[in-house]
Amino acid sequence: MTPRLSSTTYSRNLRRFSSHASYFIKKLGCRQNEQLYFTLVHDDKNKNKRYSTSLIHPAMTLHKPLSLLERRTSQFTLFTKRNKRIHVLSQNKKGYAVFMEINYRETRTSDFKKIRAQFIDVDLNKISMHLDTKEQVKQMIESIHSDPEEQLQSITVKRNKKGQYHLLALRSKQRVTKLKKAFIKKFKLQIKDTMIIETKNGYHIYWVVQGASVSKFVPIQKALAQKFSSDPLITNLSRVMRIPGFYHMKNPRSPFIVKVRQLGRKKPFSQEEIIQSLALKPFN
């Protein structure tokens, strides 16, 4: 049995990737006076905590052991509505993933004022579909098993309230690694100038934008999801995404640190450039 992540390993790996969160935030064009909103979600228990902080100190320095490091990382000490201090590093080690709201608004309840990026979530660890009959389920399972390339951890089938069967097949770590490489190779030209964040099960890909229209955000999101066969739910303005520099802890015995793989070009995209270069057909 693989041991859980030790404090020494956790601290050492965070020091190695400590700058990635800062790179990510700066790349999105976040300004010093802008409020940033974070959500901590327990990877295993699905518990949510929401916090916010201002970008007074955008650099994250991690040069001390974990026990001292948290007290010296004030810029990643977040605050609840009651101004309670929350140390993100200790929460991450307990299993909480660190998510950030990508687009800008002044408060959690106000309208969005700025689109920072168009983005997709490429999740390669699962095969998920809804089927109408047991026979269709049987045929699909046989089809998956007959593919010599597929390597699965498990297959589950559950029936929902509408009477449909939800088939969920989880791929092995080795299969996901192969699919990651295949995705980058397939879309190399389309994503060569983007910011690429590697997650445990795939990639988050960002087209950082400037002067973007809020009204065009959702249609472009939907078109991007269709273009890259990525998660179709990543379309709402208030979408939060995992930020790099912290661990994915859904399986504490097999943690994965989310990291920046490519920062992309310096010049931001325009929404029209994204549409034209990728031949997108935005729809509502």
CSV table of N, CA and C in Angstrom, one decimal, residues 41 66 116 124 213 227:
chain,number,residue,atom,x,y,z
A,41,VAL,N,-12.5,23.1,-2.3
A,41,VAL,CA,-13.4,21.9,-2.4
A,41,VAL,C,-12.6,20.7,-2.0
A,66,LEU,N,7.0,23.3,6.1
A,66,LEU,CA,5.5,23.5,6.1
A,66,LEU,C,5.0,24.2,7.4
A,116,ARG,N,-11.5,37.4,-18.3
A,116,ARG,CA,-10.0,37.3,-18.3
A,116,ARG,C,-9.5,36.3,-19.3
A,124,LEU,N,-9.7,13.4,-19.3
A,124,LEU,CA,-9.5,12.2,-20.0
A,124,LEU,C,-9.6,10.9,-19.2
A,213,SER,N,-16.0,40.8,-24.9
A,213,SER,CA,-17.4,41.0,-24.6
A,213,SER,C,-17.9,40.0,-23.6
A,227,LYS,N,-15.4,21.9,-30.1
A,227,LYS,CA,-14.2,21.8,-30.9
A,227,LYS,C,-13.2,20.8,-30.4
